[in-house]
Amino acid sequence: MLDTKTPQQGSRHGRWALRQPVFLIGFMGAGKTSVAQQLAVTRGLMSVDADEYLELQEDRVIADIFAEEGEEAFREKETEVLRDLAARVPRLIGCGGGAPLRAENRAIMHDAGFVVYLEVTADEAAARIPNTASRPLFKDLDTARRTIVDRMPRYEEAADAKVSTVGRTVPQIADEVADILEREGVLCRA
Ligand code: S3P
């Protein structure tokens, strides 16, 4: 599991606002959801996990959408969710690990907001994911290693900024993301 201890919590007190949606992308286990939640708590921002949002809409878990309708149907739904969230009030959006694979999705994210790529290795991702059965595409370590290498160019292409998560805690990663967003004028004091 990714370490979520927060020794520095509260050091960035005050009210903050996002000027545009922020899409957190990266492989499964990169910490997209945890980092979005950490920033939501420490900066008082809205956050949403795109997969959870889809599960709520569908009243079934992602693994069941894959099992019942297949990956392509899931990808269509994922694109609709991204389009929907991109048009809403700016918030932190934790994206599914495969979201940047479609050019259409990369365009939605790029046109609407700012994209942060959280980098992780397959080994560290596997250690962080407690239940890979909930991730239909996280089959085994060797496949995960190959998939990360295959996807890397798409992640890089989609990203406005890149942050390494290897060996780091959620608060450390979240603080670096916040610093980047502040520097880029995406995150500002309200
Ligand atoms: C996927 C990642 C998952 C989920 C689905 C497909 C992928 O999201 O969208 O299982 O293709 O990498 P997380 O990255 O949040 O686990």
Tab-separated table of N, CA, C and O in Angstrom, residues 46-164:
chain	number	residue	atom	x	y	z
A	46	MET	N	-11.974	20.182	-4.595
A	46	MET	CA	-12.844	19.070	-4.950
A	46	MET	C	-12.022	18.028	-5.705
A	46	MET	O	-11.141	18.386	-6.498
A	47	SER	N	-12.356	16.771	-5.475
A	47	SER	CA	-11.677	15.723	-6.247
A	47	SER	C	-12.663	14.616	-6.575
A	47	SER	O	-13.661	14.420	-5.876
A	48	VAL	N	-12.363	13.912	-7.651
A	48	VAL	CA	-13.214	12.796	-8.056
A	48	VAL	C	-12.338	11.736	-8.714
A	48	VAL	O	-11.363	12.068	-9.395
A	49	ASP	N	-12.689	10.492	-8.470
A	49	ASP	CA	-12.014	9.391	-9.140
A	49	ASP	C	-12.898	8.974	-10.319
A	49	ASP	O	-14.072	8.633	-10.121
A	50	ALA	N	-12.358	9.036	-11.516
A	50	ALA	CA	-13.177	8.801	-12.720
A	50	ALA	C	-13.792	7.401	-12.725
A	50	ALA	O	-14.953	7.235	-13.122
A	51	ASP	N	-13.049	6.398	-12.245
A	51	ASP	CA	-13.587	5.035	-12.208
A	51	ASP	C	-14.725	4.910	-11.192
A	51	ASP	O	-15.733	4.252	-11.453
A	52	GLU	N	-14.549	5.560	-10.038
A	52	GLU	CA	-15.614	5.510	-9.024
A	52	GLU	C	-16.874	6.205	-9.527
A	52	GLU	O	-18.000	5.766	-9.261
A	53	TYR	N	-16.661	7.293	-10.244
A	53	TYR	CA	-17.786	8.047	-10.822
A	53	TYR	C	-18.546	7.162	-11.810
A	53	TYR	O	-19.777	7.123	-11.815
A	54	LEU	N	-17.805	6.414	-12.617
A	54	LEU	CA	-18.441	5.499	-13.580
A	54	LEU	C	-19.168	4.361	-12.841
A	54	LEU	O	-20.296	3.993	-13.208
A	55	GLU	N	-18.525	3.846	-11.794
A	55	GLU	CA	-19.165	2.760	-11.025
A	55	GLU	C	-20.487	3.230	-10.419
A	55	GLU	O	-21.468	2.484	-10.385
A	56	LEU	N	-20.501	4.474	-9.980
A	56	LEU	CA	-21.731	5.045	-9.406
A	56	LEU	C	-22.814	5.155	-10.480
A	56	LEU	O	-23.969	4.770	-10.273
A	57	GLN	N	-22.412	5.655	-11.647
A	57	GLN	CA	-23.375	5.792	-12.755
A	57	GLN	C	-23.940	4.442	-13.172
A	57	GLN	O	-25.100	4.312	-13.503
A	58	GLU	N	-23.072	3.436	-13.168
A	58	GLU	CA	-23.444	2.124	-13.694
A	58	GLU	C	-24.005	1.180	-12.634
A	58	GLU	O	-24.526	0.112	-12.967
A	59	ASP	N	-23.834	1.558	-11.370
A	59	ASP	CA	-24.206	0.685	-10.254
A	59	ASP	C	-23.564	-0.695	-10.354
A	59	ASP	O	-24.184	-1.717	-10.056
A	60	ARG	N	-22.318	-0.728	-10.801
A	60	ARG	CA	-21.548	-1.986	-10.817
A	60	ARG	C	-20.062	-1.620	-10.864
A	60	ARG	O	-19.708	-0.506	-11.280
A	61	VAL	N	-19.253	-2.568	-10.426
A	61	VAL	CA	-17.819	-2.277	-10.350
A	61	VAL	C	-17.174	-2.430	-11.736
A	61	VAL	O	-17.725	-3.076	-12.631
A	62	ILE	N	-15.991	-1.817	-11.883
A	62	ILE	CA	-15.275	-1.844	-13.168
A	62	ILE	C	-15.057	-3.291	-13.646
A	62	ILE	O	-15.241	-3.603	-14.826
A	63	ALA	N	-14.677	-4.170	-12.710
A	63	ALA	CA	-14.416	-5.569	-13.094
A	63	ALA	C	-15.661	-6.187	-13.732
A	63	ALA	O	-15.548	-6.988	-14.680
A	64	ASP	N	-16.844	-5.827	-13.259
A	64	ASP	CA	-18.083	-6.374	-13.838
A	64	ASP	C	-18.375	-5.769	-15.217
A	64	ASP	O	-18.894	-6.459	-16.098
A	65	ILE	N	-18.042	-4.504	-15.397
A	65	ILE	CA	-18.239	-3.897	-16.735
A	65	ILE	C	-17.355	-4.632	-17.751
A	65	ILE	O	-17.799	-5.003	-18.835
A	66	PHE	N	-16.094	-4.880	-17.367
A	66	PHE	CA	-15.186	-5.641	-18.239
A	66	PHE	C	-15.753	-7.031	-18.522
A	66	PHE	O	-15.783	-7.484	-19.666
A	67	ALA	N	-16.196	-7.724	-17.457
A	67	ALA	CA	-16.648	-9.113	-17.604
A	67	ALA	C	-17.926	-9.192	-18.424
A	67	ALA	O	-18.109	-10.105	-19.233
A	68	GLU	N	-18.818	-8.236	-18.242
A	68	GLU	CA	-20.140	-8.321	-18.883
A	68	GLU	C	-20.172	-7.711	-20.290
A	68	GLU	O	-20.922	-8.140	-21.149
A	69	GLU	N	-19.341	-6.667	-20.511
A	69	GLU	CA	-19.424	-5.979	-21.811
A	69	GLU	C	-18.108	-5.902	-22.562
A	69	GLU	O	-18.079	-5.492	-23.716
A	70	GLY	N	-17.012	-6.220	-21.883
A	70	GLY	CA	-15.706	-6.197	-22.549
A	70	GLY	C	-15.005	-4.852	-22.426
A	70	GLY	O	-15.599	-3.845	-22.036
A	71	GLU	N	-13.705	-4.866	-22.781
A	71	GLU	CA	-12.888	-3.659	-22.595
A	71	GLU	C	-13.352	-2.498	-23.478
A	71	GLU	O	-13.364	-1.347	-23.042
A	72	GLU	N	-13.718	-2.775	-24.734
A	72	GLU	CA	-14.063	-1.684	-25.653
A	72	GLU	C	-15.254	-0.876	-25.122
A	72	GLU	O	-15.264	0.364	-25.186
A	73	ALA	N	-16.270	-1.600	-24.584
A	73	ALA	CA	-17.435	-0.905	-24.018
A	73	ALA	C	-17.011	-0.065	-22.822
A	73	ALA	O	-17.467	1.074	-22.646
A	74	PHE	N	-16.098	-0.621	-22.002
A	74	PHE	CA	-15.587	0.153	-20.867
A	74	PHE	C	-14.894	1.421	-21.363
A	74	PHE	O	-15.085	2.514	-20.818
A	75	ARG	N	-14.084	1.296	-22.420
A	75	ARG	CA	-13.334	2.470	-22.929
A	75	ARG	C	-14.281	3.557	-23.442
A	75	ARG	O	-14.005	4.751	-23.293
A	76	GLU	N	-15.385	3.145	-24.059
A	76	GLU	CA	-16.385	4.131	-24.517
A	76	GLU	C	-16.952	4.897	-23.323
A	76	GLU	O	-17.076	6.124	-23.359
A	77	LYS	N	-17.299	4.157	-22.294
A	77	LYS	CA	-17.869	4.781	-21.089
A	77	LYS	C	-16.832	5.694	-20.432
A	77	LYS	O	-17.159	6.774	-19.937
A	78	GLU	N	-15.570	5.242	-20.440
A	78	GLU	CA	-14.495	6.033	-19.831
A	78	GLU	C	-14.358	7.381	-20.548
A	78	GLU	O	-14.179	8.424	-19.912
A	79	THR	N	-14.455	7.364	-21.869
A	79	THR	CA	-14.359	8.611	-22.632
A	79	THR	C	-15.515	9.547	-22.284
A	79	THR	O	-15.316	10.756	-22.108
A	80	GLU	N	-16.729	8.997	-22.162
A	80	GLU	CA	-17.883	9.835	-21.808
A	80	GLU	C	-17.711	10.455	-20.430
A	80	GLU	O	-18.047	11.626	-20.217
A	81	VAL	N	-17.170	9.676	-19.493
A	81	VAL	CA	-16.932	10.196	-18.140
A	81	VAL	C	-15.910	11.337	-18.184
A	81	VAL	O	-16.099	12.387	-17.562
A	82	LEU	N	-14.843	11.156	-18.940
A	82	LEU	CA	-13.822	12.206	-19.040
A	82	LEU	C	-14.410	13.481	-19.628
A	82	LEU	O	-14.155	14.585	-19.160
A	83	ARG	N	-15.222	13.300	-20.670
A	83	ARG	CA	-15.840	14.455	-21.323
A	83	ARG	C	-16.751	15.197	-20.334
A	83	ARG	O	-16.740	16.422	-20.253
A	84	ASP	N	-17.499	14.442	-19.579
A	84	ASP	CA	-18.405	14.996	-18.564
A	84	ASP	C	-17.602	15.753	-17.499
A	84	ASP	O	-17.864	16.932	-17.222
A	85	LEU	N	-16.595	15.099	-16.915
A	85	LEU	CA	-15.844	15.725	-15.820
A	85	LEU	C	-15.044	16.937	-16.304
A	85	LEU	O	-14.874	17.911	-15.573
A	86	ALA	N	-14.575	16.875	-17.542
A	86	ALA	CA	-13.788	17.989	-18.098
A	86	ALA	C	-14.628	19.256	-18.217
A	86	ALA	O	-14.098	20.367	-18.180
A	87	ALA	N	-15.944	19.088	-18.356
A	87	ALA	CA	-16.828	20.245	-18.570
A	87	ALA	C	-17.374	20.804	-17.261
A	87	ALA	O	-18.057	21.830	-17.258
A	88	ARG	N	-17.092	20.149	-16.151
A	88	ARG	CA	-17.624	20.594	-14.863
A	88	ARG	C	-16.709	21.601	-14.193
A	88	ARG	O	-15.636	21.905	-14.692
A	89	VAL	N	-17.163	22.095	-13.032
A	89	VAL	CA	-16.344	23.004	-12.235
A	89	VAL	C	-14.976	22.326	-12.014
A	89	VAL	O	-14.925	21.122	-11.733
A	90	PRO	N	-13.875	23.090	-12.139
A	90	PRO	CA	-12.548	22.470	-12.037
A	90	PRO	C	-12.337	21.701	-10.741
A	90	PRO	O	-12.652	22.182	-9.660
A	91	ARG	N	-11.831	20.515	-10.881
A	91	ARG	CA	-11.509	19.681	-9.722
A	91	ARG	C	-10.338	18.775	-10.086
A	91	ARG	O	-9.923	18.721	-11.246
A	92	LEU	N	-9.842	18.059	-9.086
A	92	LEU	CA	-8.795	17.060	-9.314
A	92	LEU	C	-9.480	15.787	-9.790
A	92	LEU	O	-10.436	15.329	-9.162
A	93	ILE	N	-8.987	15.238	-10.885
A	93	ILE	CA	-9.624	14.052	-11.468
A	93	ILE	C	-8.603	12.921	-11.539
A	93	ILE	O	-7.623	12.995	-12.281
A	94	GLY	N	-8.819	11.887	-10.730
A	94	GLY	CA	-7.970	10.690	-10.807
A	94	GLY	C	-8.476	9.827	-11.953
A	94	GLY	O	-9.602	9.343	-11.923
A	95	CYS	N	-7.651	9.664	-12.989
A	95	CYS	CA	-8.102	8.943	-14.198
A	95	CYS	C	-7.713	7.466	-14.122
A	95	CYS	O	-6.720	7.109	-13.483
A	96	GLY	N	-8.452	6.617	-14.807
A	96	GLY	CA	-8.072	5.214	-14.934
A	96	GLY	C	-6.744	5.107	-15.681
A	96	GLY	O	-6.422	5.959	-16.519
A	97	GLY	N	-5.987	4.061	-15.381
A	97	GLY	CA	-4.652	3.915	-15.953
A	97	GLY	C	-4.604	3.846	-17.468
A	97	GLY	O	-3.589	4.160	-18.089
A	98	GLY	N	-5.732	3.455	-18.100
A	98	GLY	CA	-5.743	3.343	-19.552
A	98	GLY	C	-6.314	4.568	-20.250
A	98	GLY	O	-6.336	4.632	-21.492
A	99	ALA	N	-6.743	5.554	-19.487
A	99	ALA	CA	-7.414	6.720	-20.083
A	99	ALA	C	-6.574	7.442	-21.143
A	99	ALA	O	-7.115	7.846	-22.183
A	100	PRO	N	-5.257	7.601	-20.942
A	100	PRO	CA	-4.483	8.345	-21.950
A	100	PRO	C	-4.210	7.563	-23.236
A	100	PRO	O	-3.579	8.090	-24.149
A	101	LEU	N	-4.668	6.329	-23.333
A	101	LEU	CA	-4.356	5.524	-24.524
A	101	LEU	C	-5.087	6.026	-25.758
A	101	LEU	O	-4.565	5.967	-26.868
A	102	ARG	N	-6.299	6.515	-25.589
A	102	ARG	CA	-7.064	7.027	-26.733
A	102	ARG	C	-6.683	8.468	-27.036
A	102	ARG	O	-6.673	9.316	-26.133
A	103	ALA	N	-6.454	8.737	-28.310
A	103	ALA	CA	-6.133	10.111	-28.719
A	103	ALA	C	-7.266	11.054	-28.327
A	103	ALA	O	-7.033	12.198	-27.910
A	104	GLU	N	-8.488	10.570	-28.460
A	104	GLU	CA	-9.657	11.377	-28.107
A	104	GLU	C	-9.601	11.816	-26.637
A	104	GLU	O	-9.892	12.972	-26.305
A	105	ASN	N	-9.206	10.899	-25.772
A	105	ASN	CA	-9.125	11.228	-24.344
A	105	ASN	C	-7.996	12.218	-24.074
A	105	ASN	O	-8.134	13.131	-23.258
A	106	ARG	N	-6.872	12.018	-24.764
A	106	ARG	CA	-5.755	12.950	-24.564
A	106	ARG	C	-6.180	14.355	-24.985
A	106	ARG	O	-5.835	15.342	-24.322
A	107	ALA	N	-6.963	14.432	-26.054
A	107	ALA	CA	-7.423	15.747	-26.529
A	107	ALA	C	-8.392	16.370	-25.526
A	107	ALA	O	-8.316	17.576	-25.242
A	108	ILE	N	-9.293	15.571	-24.979
A	108	ILE	CA	-10.255	16.089	-23.982
A	108	ILE	C	-9.486	16.690	-22.803
A	108	ILE	O	-9.759	17.815	-22.362
A	109	MET	N	-8.489	15.938	-22.306
A	109	MET	CA	-7.736	16.391	-21.125
A	109	MET	C	-6.924	17.635	-21.459
A	109	MET	O	-6.917	18.615	-20.708
A	110	HIS	N	-6.254	17.592	-22.596
A	110	HIS	CA	-5.380	18.700	-22.990
A	110	HIS	C	-6.183	19.981	-23.213
A	110	HIS	O	-5.792	21.067	-22.783
A	111	ASP	N	-7.331	19.852	-23.897
A	111	ASP	CA	-8.136	21.039	-24.218
A	111	ASP	C	-8.771	21.664	-22.975
A	111	ASP	O	-8.944	22.876	-22.909
A	112	ALA	N	-9.121	20.799	-21.990
A	112	ALA	CA	-9.876	21.320	-20.843
A	112	ALA	C	-9.004	21.702	-19.661
A	112	ALA	O	-9.387	22.554	-18.858
A	113	GLY	N	-7.843	21.076	-19.527
A	113	GLY	CA	-7.134	21.278	-18.267
A	113	GLY	C	-5.651	21.004	-18.315
A	113	GLY	O	-5.004	21.159	-19.355
A	114	PHE	N	-5.130	20.610	-17.144
A	114	PHE	CA	-3.703	20.371	-16.964
A	114	PHE	C	-3.525	18.912	-16.558
A	114	PHE	O	-4.258	18.397	-15.721
A	115	VAL	N	-2.526	18.255	-17.173
A	115	VAL	CA	-2.372	16.805	-16.990
A	115	VAL	C	-1.056	16.497	-16.264
A	115	VAL	O	0.015	16.896	-16.720
A	116	VAL	N	-1.157	15.808	-15.139
A	116	VAL	CA	0.033	15.419	-14.379
A	116	VAL	C	0.186	13.899	-14.445
A	116	VAL	O	-0.717	13.152	-14.069
A	117	TYR	N	1.344	13.481	-14.909
A	117	TYR	CA	1.661	12.047	-15.037
A	117	TYR	C	2.423	11.595	-13.802
A	117	TYR	O	3.516	12.091	-13.519
A	118	LEU	N	1.832	10.667	-13.053
A	118	LEU	CA	2.498	10.089	-11.883
A	118	LEU	C	3.188	8.802	-12.323
A	118	LEU	O	2.530	7.832	-12.701
A	119	GLU	N	4.511	8.807	-12.267
A	119	GLU	CA	5.307	7.653	-12.726
A	119	GLU	C	5.469	6.625	-11.615
A	119	GLU	O	5.704	6.994	-10.455
A	120	VAL	N	5.374	5.347	-11.990
A	120	VAL	CA	5.591	4.270	-11.023
A	120	VAL	C	6.212	3.081	-11.762
A	120	VAL	O	6.045	2.969	-12.985
A	121	THR	N	6.912	2.221	-11.027
A	121	THR	CA	7.407	0.981	-11.640
A	121	THR	C	6.356	-0.114	-11.417
A	121	THR	O	5.532	-0.016	-10.493
A	122	ALA	N	6.426	-1.170	-12.228
A	122	ALA	CA	5.471	-2.281	-12.085
A	122	ALA	C	5.625	-2.924	-10.704
A	122	ALA	O	4.625	-3.270	-10.065
A	123	ASP	N	6.872	-3.065	-10.251
A	123	ASP	CA	7.098	-3.722	-8.956
A	123	ASP	C	6.471	-2.926	-7.808
A	123	ASP	O	5.816	-3.492	-6.933
A	124	GLU	N	6.677	-1.603	-7.839
A	124	GLU	CA	6.101	-0.800	-6.754
A	124	GLU	C	4.577	-0.747	-6.871
A	124	GLU	O	3.869	-0.784	-5.867
A	125	ALA	N	4.074	-0.708	-8.100
A	125	ALA	CA	2.611	-0.701	-8.295
A	125	ALA	C	2.001	-1.975	-7.717
A	125	ALA	O	0.988	-1.926	-7.012
A	126	ALA	N	2.648	-3.114	-7.971
A	126	ALA	CA	2.125	-4.393	-7.482
A	126	ALA	C	2.103	-4.403	-5.955
A	126	ALA	O	1.162	-4.913	-5.340
A	127	ALA	N	3.141	-3.820	-5.352
A	127	ALA	CA	3.204	-3.793	-3.892
A	127	ALA	C	2.115	-2.899	-3.305
A	127	ALA	O	1.632	-3.129	-2.201
A	128	ARG	N	1.704	-1.878	-4.057
A	128	ARG	CA	0.712	-0.934	-3.534
A	128	ARG	C	-0.720	-1.405	-3.724
A	128	ARG	O	-1.617	-0.934	-3.036
A	129	ILE	N	-0.943	-2.286	-4.711
A	129	ILE	CA	-2.321	-2.684	-5.014
A	129	ILE	C	-2.685	-3.900	-4.156
A	129	ILE	O	-2.142	-4.988	-4.359
A	130	PRO	N	-3.595	-3.725	-3.186
A	130	PRO	CA	-3.900	-4.828	-2.281
A	130	PRO	C	-4.693	-5.950	-2.947
A	130	PRO	O	-4.574	-7.101	-2.586
A	131	ASN	N	-5.483	-5.603	-3.958
A	131	ASN	CA	-6.368	-6.608	-4.548
A	131	ASN	C	-6.387	-6.439	-6.067
A	131	ASN	O	-7.184	-5.674	-6.607
A	132	THR	N	-5.499	-7.169	-6.754
A	132	THR	CA	-5.405	-6.974	-8.205
A	132	THR	C	-6.643	-7.527	-8.933
A	132	THR	O	-6.855	-7.211	-10.090
A	133	ALA	N	-7.460	-8.328	-8.245
A	133	ALA	CA	-8.686	-8.851	-8.875
A	133	ALA	C	-9.630	-7.707	-9.251
A	133	ALA	O	-10.444	-7.826	-10.166
A	134	SER	N	-9.506	-6.570	-8.541
A	134	SER	CA	-10.378	-5.427	-8.854
A	134	SER	C	-9.879	-4.691	-10.101
A	134	SER	O	-10.547	-3.808	-10.606
A	135	ARG	N	-8.663	-5.042	-10.567
A	135	ARG	CA	-8.091	-4.432	-11.774
A	135	ARG	C	-7.975	-5.499	-12.853
A	135	ARG	O	-6.985	-6.232	-12.897
A	136	PRO	N	-8.963	-5.582	-13.760
A	136	PRO	CA	-8.963	-6.662	-14.754
A	136	PRO	C	-7.708	-6.679	-15.611
A	136	PRO	O	-7.334	-7.736	-16.126
A	137	LEU	N	-7.023	-5.547	-15.765
A	137	LEU	CA	-5.856	-5.522	-16.646
A	137	LEU	C	-4.527	-5.662	-15.897
A	137	LEU	O	-3.470	-5.621	-16.505
A	138	PHE	N	-4.588	-5.822	-14.563
A	138	PHE	CA	-3.342	-6.072	-13.827
A	138	PHE	C	-3.232	-7.576	-13.621
A	138	PHE	O	-3.617	-8.118	-12.598
A	139	LYS	N	-2.665	-8.267	-14.630
A	139	LYS	CA	-2.705	-9.727	-14.613
A	139	LYS	C	-1.584	-10.299	-13.742
A	139	LYS	O	-1.809	-11.076	-12.847
A	140	ASP	N	-0.361	-9.936	-14.041
A	140	ASP	CA	0.790	-10.406	-13.273
A	140	ASP	C	1.931	-9.425	-13.498
A	140	ASP	O	1.842	-8.532	-14.344
A	141	LEU	N	2.993	-9.630	-12.745
A	141	LEU	CA	4.086	-8.655	-12.742
A	141	LEU	C	4.739	-8.495	-14.115
A	141	LEU	O	5.011	-7.370	-14.556
A	142	ASP	N	4.978	-9.609	-14.810
A	142	ASP	CA	5.636	-9.523	-16.122
A	142	ASP	C	4.773	-8.758	-17.116
A	142	ASP	O	5.265	-7.908	-17.874
A	143	THR	N	3.466	-9.053	-17.102
A	143	THR	CA	2.560	-8.340	-18.001
A	143	THR	C	2.538	-6.852	-17.634
A	143	THR	O	2.549	-5.985	-18.512
A	144	ALA	N	2.512	-6.576	-16.329
A	144	ALA	CA	2.476	-5.172	-15.885
A	144	ALA	C	3.733	-4.440	-16.359
A	144	ALA	O	3.656	-3.302	-16.828
A	145	ARG	N	4.891	-5.111	-16.261
A	145	ARG	CA	6.149	-4.477	-16.707
A	145	ARG	C	6.062	-4.128	-18.189
A	145	ARG	O	6.430	-3.022	-18.609
A	146	ARG	N	5.575	-5.071	-18.981
A	146	ARG	CA	5.473	-4.840	-20.436
A	146	ARG	C	4.450	-3.742	-20.737
A	146	ARG	O	4.670	-2.891	-21.590
A	147	THR	N	3.325	-3.783	-20.005
A	147	THR	CA	2.264	-2.801	-20.265
A	147	THR	C	2.748	-1.379	-19.962
A	147	THR	O	2.482	-0.445	-20.712
A	148	ILE	N	3.499	-1.239	-18.872
A	148	ILE	CA	4.016	0.099	-18.529
A	148	ILE	C	4.917	0.608	-19.649
A	148	ILE	O	4.805	1.759	-20.085
A	149	VAL	N	5.787	-0.262	-20.150
A	149	VAL	CA	6.707	0.151	-21.228
A	149	VAL	C	5.901	0.535	-22.480
A	149	VAL	O	6.161	1.560	-23.112
A	150	ASP	N	4.887	-0.283	-22.809
A	150	ASP	CA	4.044	0.009	-23.985
A	150	ASP	C	3.335	1.349	-23.852
A	150	ASP	O	3.172	2.092	-24.819
A	151	ARG	N	2.861	1.622	-22.643
A	151	ARG	CA	2.031	2.818	-22.438
A	151	ARG	C	2.826	4.101	-22.257
A	151	ARG	O	2.279	5.201	-22.426
A	152	MET	N	4.077	3.946	-21.879
A	152	MET	CA	4.906	5.109	-21.546
A	152	MET	C	4.800	6.243	-22.568
A	152	MET	O	4.589	7.403	-22.176
A	153	PRO	N	4.924	5.954	-23.880
A	153	PRO	CA	4.862	7.057	-24.850
A	153	PRO	C	3.533	7.810	-24.806
A	153	PRO	O	3.501	9.033	-24.988
A	154	ARG	N	2.438	7.087	-24.542
A	154	ARG	CA	1.120	7.753	-24.478
A	154	ARG	C	1.023	8.613	-23.222
A	154	ARG	O	0.479	9.721	-23.247
A	155	TYR	N	1.558	8.099	-22.115
A	155	TYR	CA	1.547	8.891	-20.880
A	155	TYR	C	2.366	10.172	-21.079
A	155	TYR	O	1.944	11.257	-20.698
A	156	GLU	N	3.536	9.994	-21.674
A	156	GLU	CA	4.420	11.158	-21.892
A	156	GLU	C	3.741	12.184	-22.809
A	156	GLU	O	3.814	13.383	-22.580
A	157	GLU	N	3.097	11.655	-23.846
A	157	GLU	CA	2.439	12.527	-24.829
A	157	GLU	C	1.307	13.326	-24.180
A	157	GLU	O	1.100	14.495	-24.489
A	158	ALA	N	0.589	12.673	-23.262
A	158	ALA	CA	-0.570	13.327	-22.641
A	158	ALA	C	-0.165	14.343	-21.585
A	158	ALA	O	-0.917	15.270	-21.282
A	159	ALA	N	1.054	14.177	-21.014
A	159	ALA	CA	1.404	14.913	-19.803
A	159	ALA	C	1.851	16.350	-20.040
A	159	ALA	O	2.610	16.636	-20.956
A	160	ASP	N	1.390	17.248	-19.166
A	160	ASP	CA	1.955	18.599	-19.090
A	160	ASP	C	3.091	18.618	-18.074
A	160	ASP	O	3.959	19.494	-18.128
A	161	ALA	N	3.048	17.692	-17.122
A	161	ALA	CA	4.101	17.596	-16.109
A	161	ALA	C	4.201	16.150	-15.644
A	161	ALA	O	3.236	15.392	-15.755
A	162	LYS	N	5.385	15.796	-15.122
A	162	LYS	CA	5.642	14.411	-14.731
A	162	LYS	C	6.231	14.402	-13.324
A	162	LYS	O	7.113	15.202	-13.023
A	163	VAL	N	5.733	13.503	-12.471
A	163	VAL	CA	6.226	13.421	-11.093
A	163	VAL	C	6.528	11.959	-10.778
A	163	VAL	O	5.671	11.093	-10.978
A	164	SER	N	7.721	11.692	-10.262
A	164	SER	CA	8.051	10.315	-9.881
A	164	SER	C	7.433	10.004	-8.522
A	164	SER	O	7.449	10.844	-7.622
